[in-house]
XYZ file of C-alpha atoms in Angstrom:
374
model
C -109.711 75.835 -38.106
C -107.377 73.396 -39.536
C -107.670 70.021 -38.204
C -103.824 68.453 -37.959
C -103.097 65.396 -37.420
C -99.145 63.992 -36.854
C -97.917 61.247 -37.930
C -95.083 60.366 -35.305
C -95.092 62.027 -31.945
C -91.196 61.980 -30.906
C -89.096 64.626 -30.343
C -89.481 67.141 -33.410
C -93.362 65.604 -32.958
C -93.914 67.160 -29.209
C -92.397 69.827 -30.340
C -94.720 70.779 -33.776
C -97.274 70.197 -31.090
C -96.086 72.605 -29.205
C -95.390 75.014 -32.225
C -98.899 74.650 -33.471
C -100.315 75.044 -29.812
C -99.111 78.594 -30.714
C -100.502 79.359 -34.461
C -104.032 80.734 -34.730
C -106.599 79.297 -36.473
C -105.603 75.050 -35.880
C -105.257 73.040 -33.877
C -103.975 69.539 -33.522
C -106.831 67.013 -34.198
C -105.075 63.754 -34.288
C -101.761 61.158 -33.541
C -100.661 58.478 -35.243
C -98.480 56.433 -33.087
C -97.769 52.753 -32.655
C -96.305 53.521 -28.661
C -99.001 54.212 -27.107
C -99.196 58.450 -25.358
C -100.230 58.544 -21.861
C -99.933 62.184 -21.479
C -101.593 63.303 -24.949
C -104.783 65.318 -23.702
C -108.061 64.083 -24.289
C -109.884 66.444 -27.147
C -106.636 64.886 -29.512
C -107.538 61.255 -30.950
C -104.751 59.040 -31.164
C -104.362 55.712 -33.746
C -102.169 53.295 -34.490
C -102.116 53.209 -37.926
C -101.490 55.852 -40.908
C -104.672 54.017 -43.081
C -106.606 53.911 -39.877
C -106.134 58.336 -39.299
C -106.665 59.526 -42.936
C -109.960 56.846 -43.099
C -111.279 58.569 -39.944
C -111.608 61.898 -41.361
C -110.929 64.383 -38.520
C -107.666 65.613 -40.925
C -107.551 68.463 -42.938
C -104.099 68.305 -42.995
C -101.436 65.770 -41.959
C -96.931 66.505 -40.852
C -94.626 63.663 -41.036
C -92.868 63.500 -38.149
C -91.429 60.177 -38.170
C -87.394 59.555 -39.156
C -86.318 60.339 -41.973
C -86.071 56.824 -43.776
C -90.017 57.121 -43.264
C -90.634 60.559 -44.159
C -91.519 59.603 -47.984
C -93.366 56.464 -47.396
C -95.853 58.411 -44.928
C -95.905 61.276 -47.204
C -96.809 59.210 -50.240
C -100.070 57.508 -48.478
C -100.935 60.634 -47.601
C -100.187 62.584 -50.906
C -102.444 59.272 -52.109
C -106.138 60.311 -49.754
C -105.482 64.427 -51.194
C -105.401 65.313 -47.910
C -102.823 68.268 -47.143
C -99.290 67.775 -45.823
C -96.326 69.013 -43.939
C -93.094 66.853 -44.655
C -90.142 67.017 -41.761
C -87.377 67.591 -43.488
C -85.180 65.915 -45.033
C -87.890 65.016 -47.068
C -85.432 61.522 -48.018
C -82.598 60.220 -47.354
C -81.152 61.087 -51.577
C -82.503 62.500 -54.742
C -83.887 59.464 -56.634
C -86.647 58.927 -53.564
C -87.413 62.936 -53.974
C -88.419 62.596 -57.678
C -90.698 59.815 -56.768
C -92.042 61.934 -54.595
C -93.390 65.163 -56.334
C -93.286 63.335 -59.674
C -96.976 64.174 -60.855
C -97.812 66.158 -57.489
C -102.031 67.016 -57.601
C -100.826 70.974 -57.185
C -104.563 71.946 -55.440
C -103.347 69.735 -53.524
C -100.912 72.059 -50.728
C -97.557 70.510 -49.925
C -94.914 71.519 -48.052
C -91.184 70.932 -46.743
C -89.772 72.387 -43.513
C -87.066 74.395 -44.242
C -87.625 76.907 -41.860
C -84.792 78.970 -41.657
C -85.962 80.814 -45.162
C -87.719 83.012 -42.359
C -84.925 83.784 -39.793
C -85.181 87.249 -40.463
C -81.159 87.788 -41.489
C -81.678 85.169 -44.206
C -84.285 86.870 -45.403
C -82.545 90.282 -45.486
C -79.621 88.668 -46.890
C -81.770 87.327 -49.775
C -83.147 90.769 -50.392
C -79.451 92.188 -50.178
C -78.131 89.784 -53.179
C -81.542 90.346 -55.364
C -81.224 94.358 -54.999
C -77.320 93.867 -56.354
C -76.516 95.738 -53.278
C -73.342 94.499 -53.536
C -73.160 94.221 -57.447
C -72.049 90.928 -58.630
C -70.956 88.105 -56.168
C -67.631 85.833 -56.669
C -66.076 84.989 -53.090
C -68.602 83.404 -50.607
C -67.823 80.820 -47.610
C -69.914 79.791 -44.902
C -68.198 78.229 -41.176
C -70.839 76.240 -39.986
C -69.628 74.514 -36.996
C -71.966 75.143 -34.244
C -74.586 71.914 -34.765
C -73.444 70.499 -32.145
C -74.268 67.322 -31.055
C -72.569 65.152 -28.181
C -72.657 61.007 -28.126
C -75.737 60.767 -26.448
C -77.499 61.925 -29.307
C -76.765 59.012 -31.997
C -76.547 56.376 -29.402
C -80.048 56.524 -27.624
C -81.467 55.827 -30.889
C -81.627 53.085 -33.736
C -81.413 55.279 -37.113
C -79.444 58.625 -36.262
C -75.769 58.398 -38.213
C -76.533 55.683 -40.356
C -76.891 54.790 -43.666
C -79.761 52.877 -42.908
C -81.358 55.193 -41.194
C -80.278 59.226 -42.074
C -78.612 58.016 -45.504
C -75.907 60.480 -44.078
C -75.363 62.818 -41.003
C -74.683 66.842 -40.816
C -75.150 67.152 -44.172
C -78.286 65.808 -44.577
C -80.294 65.897 -41.108
C -78.579 69.366 -39.709
C -76.933 71.596 -42.311
C -79.806 70.480 -44.799
C -81.224 73.831 -44.147
C -77.867 76.057 -44.583
C -77.961 73.861 -47.952
C -81.374 74.670 -48.146
C -80.967 78.922 -47.910
C -77.199 78.959 -49.349
C -79.333 77.534 -53.319
C -82.060 79.666 -51.932
C -79.785 82.345 -52.136
C -77.991 81.750 -54.651
C -79.109 79.166 -57.322
C -77.517 75.608 -57.849
C -74.210 75.047 -58.266
C -72.342 74.006 -61.971
C -70.010 71.176 -59.570
C -69.070 70.232 -55.879
C -66.097 68.568 -54.476
C -66.227 67.635 -50.794
C -63.242 65.520 -48.241
C -65.839 64.447 -45.714
C -64.656 63.295 -42.403
C -66.762 59.553 -41.322
C -67.043 59.333 -37.385
C -64.283 61.489 -37.150
C -65.861 62.838 -33.482
C -68.484 60.180 -32.685
C -69.754 55.784 -33.287
C -71.426 57.030 -36.381
C -71.566 55.628 -39.629
C -71.892 58.985 -41.597
C -70.614 62.275 -41.927
C -69.979 64.747 -38.710
C -67.193 67.011 -40.635
C -67.279 68.865 -44.531
C -65.463 70.772 -46.111
C -66.934 71.629 -49.595
C -65.834 73.887 -52.735
C -69.224 74.509 -54.551
C -68.193 76.207 -58.115
C -70.712 78.579 -60.381
C -71.176 79.178 -64.105
C -70.483 82.923 -63.998
C -67.149 81.995 -62.305
C -68.703 82.295 -58.526
C -66.344 79.997 -55.458
C -68.740 79.355 -52.513
C -66.179 77.354 -50.132
C -68.400 75.435 -47.131
C -66.818 73.873 -43.651
C -69.794 72.247 -41.000
C -68.942 70.067 -38.091
C -71.009 68.721 -35.089
C -68.744 67.412 -33.371
C -66.284 70.928 -32.955
C -66.502 73.691 -30.424
C -66.668 76.402 -30.049
C -69.014 77.087 -33.306
C -69.507 79.601 -35.299
C -72.141 80.822 -37.844
C -70.192 82.461 -40.847
C -71.499 83.627 -43.364
C -69.745 85.879 -46.182
C -70.807 86.969 -48.711
C -67.500 89.144 -51.496
C -69.414 90.682 -54.335
C -67.652 93.586 -56.704
C -69.850 96.671 -54.764
C -69.470 95.097 -51.603
C -69.954 92.538 -49.268
C -71.504 91.267 -46.401
C -71.082 89.116 -43.106
C -73.612 87.263 -41.019
C -71.968 86.071 -37.544
C -73.799 84.658 -35.071
C -76.139 86.697 -35.349
C -74.583 90.592 -36.063
C -75.472 91.611 -39.740
C -72.928 93.762 -41.219
C -72.686 95.681 -44.682
C -70.270 96.707 -46.309
C -70.528 99.526 -49.727
C -67.569 100.128 -51.798
C -66.630 104.012 -52.719
C -65.913 102.221 -55.947
C -66.453 99.106 -57.464
C -63.491 96.629 -57.841
C -63.283 95.542 -61.424
C -63.609 99.354 -62.236
C -60.950 100.348 -59.784
C -59.216 97.974 -60.656
C -58.609 99.027 -64.281
C -58.402 102.753 -64.023
C -56.446 103.304 -60.942
C -52.301 104.853 -61.362
C -52.179 104.350 -57.297
C -50.336 101.491 -57.437
C -51.455 99.707 -53.771
C -54.725 102.329 -53.249
C -57.902 101.594 -52.969
C -61.224 101.984 -52.654
C -62.935 103.898 -49.686
C -64.674 100.914 -47.702
C -68.242 101.737 -45.404
C -68.982 99.126 -42.964
C -73.043 100.122 -41.806
C -75.047 97.305 -39.740
C -77.796 96.154 -40.188
C -80.506 95.411 -37.445
C -83.751 92.634 -39.192
C -86.413 92.319 -37.929
C -87.219 90.769 -34.313
C -86.080 87.505 -34.135
C -88.978 85.022 -35.040
C -89.779 81.517 -34.249
C -88.765 80.053 -37.827
C -91.533 77.001 -37.491
C -93.772 78.719 -36.353
C -94.042 80.886 -38.959
C -93.089 78.682 -41.639
C -96.318 76.698 -39.717
C -98.283 79.856 -39.605
C -97.585 80.149 -43.196
C -98.888 76.866 -44.049
C -102.549 76.649 -42.036
C -103.540 80.932 -43.830
C -102.593 78.792 -46.955
C -105.033 75.425 -46.106
C -107.916 78.945 -44.976
C -107.341 79.957 -48.274
C -105.169 83.342 -47.445
C -101.694 83.288 -48.614
C -99.309 80.604 -50.297
C -96.592 78.406 -49.653
C -93.655 79.461 -50.101
C -91.371 76.166 -49.708
C -93.571 73.713 -51.104
C -92.582 70.698 -51.862
C -90.463 70.081 -54.520
C -89.023 72.898 -53.069
C -86.999 70.331 -51.049
C -85.129 68.671 -53.835
C -82.053 70.948 -54.593
C -80.864 70.819 -51.343
C -80.773 66.658 -51.054
C -79.543 66.769 -54.386
C -76.476 69.453 -52.980
C -75.880 66.839 -50.033
C -76.378 63.849 -52.070
C -73.472 65.275 -54.892
C -71.263 66.396 -51.794
C -70.553 63.415 -50.207
C -70.723 61.407 -54.037
C -67.891 63.825 -54.750
C -66.021 62.779 -51.265
C -67.205 58.663 -52.051
C -65.369 59.066 -55.120
C -62.443 61.458 -54.734
C -63.264 64.112 -57.298
C -66.192 66.648 -58.343
C -68.898 66.039 -59.252
C -70.794 67.991 -61.929
C -74.724 68.914 -61.321
C -77.557 68.043 -61.921
C -76.617 64.473 -60.469
C -77.105 61.069 -61.976
C -79.603 60.231 -59.260
C -79.837 56.709 -59.967
C -75.603 56.244 -59.990
C -76.144 58.328 -56.383
C -78.603 55.725 -54.745
C -77.013 53.189 -55.532
C -73.366 53.871 -53.984
C -76.199 54.348 -51.339
C -77.464 50.670 -51.063
C -73.961 49.639 -51.054
C -73.169 51.884 -47.597
C -76.448 50.621 -45.630
C -75.719 47.514 -42.782
C -79.313 48.310 -41.527
C -79.707 50.477 -37.950
C -78.329 49.874 -34.604
C -79.120 48.658 -31.278
C -79.712 51.944 -29.308
C -78.727 52.615 -25.790
C -81.006 52.840 -23.008
C -79.375 55.311 -21.386
C -81.858 58.266 -20.030
C -81.233 61.333 -22.337
C -82.282 65.351 -21.147
C -84.471 67.108 -24.274
C -84.839 70.390 -24.961
C -85.504 70.656 -28.396
C -85.030 74.235 -28.050
C -81.163 74.066 -27.528
C -81.174 72.198 -30.688
C -82.310 74.823 -33.278
C -79.081 76.723 -34.350
């Protein structure tokens, strides 16, 4: 039985507790929170500090469920003790901080990041199609990810959300970090990026809540992104077009098109001025919808029990942070940014924008964490 400790017991900490209750061969054994938790089950021990929880040796693994600005420090203290780690996304606000954390990681200590959308069956199927070259070499990808709507109360009841000091960004670092991770998981990293970020367009916040971006790859692939946390109705539409066909994933429906003749071959051989190959569309069924949080947690627990290995180790969280940082840096500098990103230059640019936290509203918000996963 794997004993799990939770650092932080706010919205996401409680959500992870509920998920872990559904996982086999594990149990939440301890919670670290400075605030007294009145509804904590009697069998779970509460500690007021990380060191006290680690000193008690009641946990085989620890999950960092604190606000973004605290992820790095809490994760480092866990890893320094040689305890297995699961850290919430994003690992940190900037690339330099992630590099500092993963440098010198002990490979014998399991450490993962909660980038769970790789377990979403449709995305896993798309990656399989790409890996098998079913639609040939890609030349265009577009992703409209505007289903991340958040009302004003989401930000105003927090001191750190929507601030550079607290989150290091907004839409890109918080919600769309999942999409960005899936994108680089499928396609790899681009050679350069350009972005137009709109800061506080829909909300009273410092950070970005709308993004328009282009990513250019060394193989001439162009990827275009549109993202928003203020648009209604929002959509989640991913299109990938290759020489032999296309993939379209729109709000839960996955379709694949196959050409009777490859585009490049047809273009250079046909004598029909307005001709084109036949196009055959099919709807692809994917596995029954699963809880990606639960799937990643089960894999992590199985790893700790010696019956598996993690597909999202801690260093896998670096690329999504780097891409999010690069898109922000491009918008700040109004220029294309080449990758790899200069981590130190970005960290300095971020520091210049930090103005601290804000006073939170006392309004009591209605919270349904299941509604946040889109």
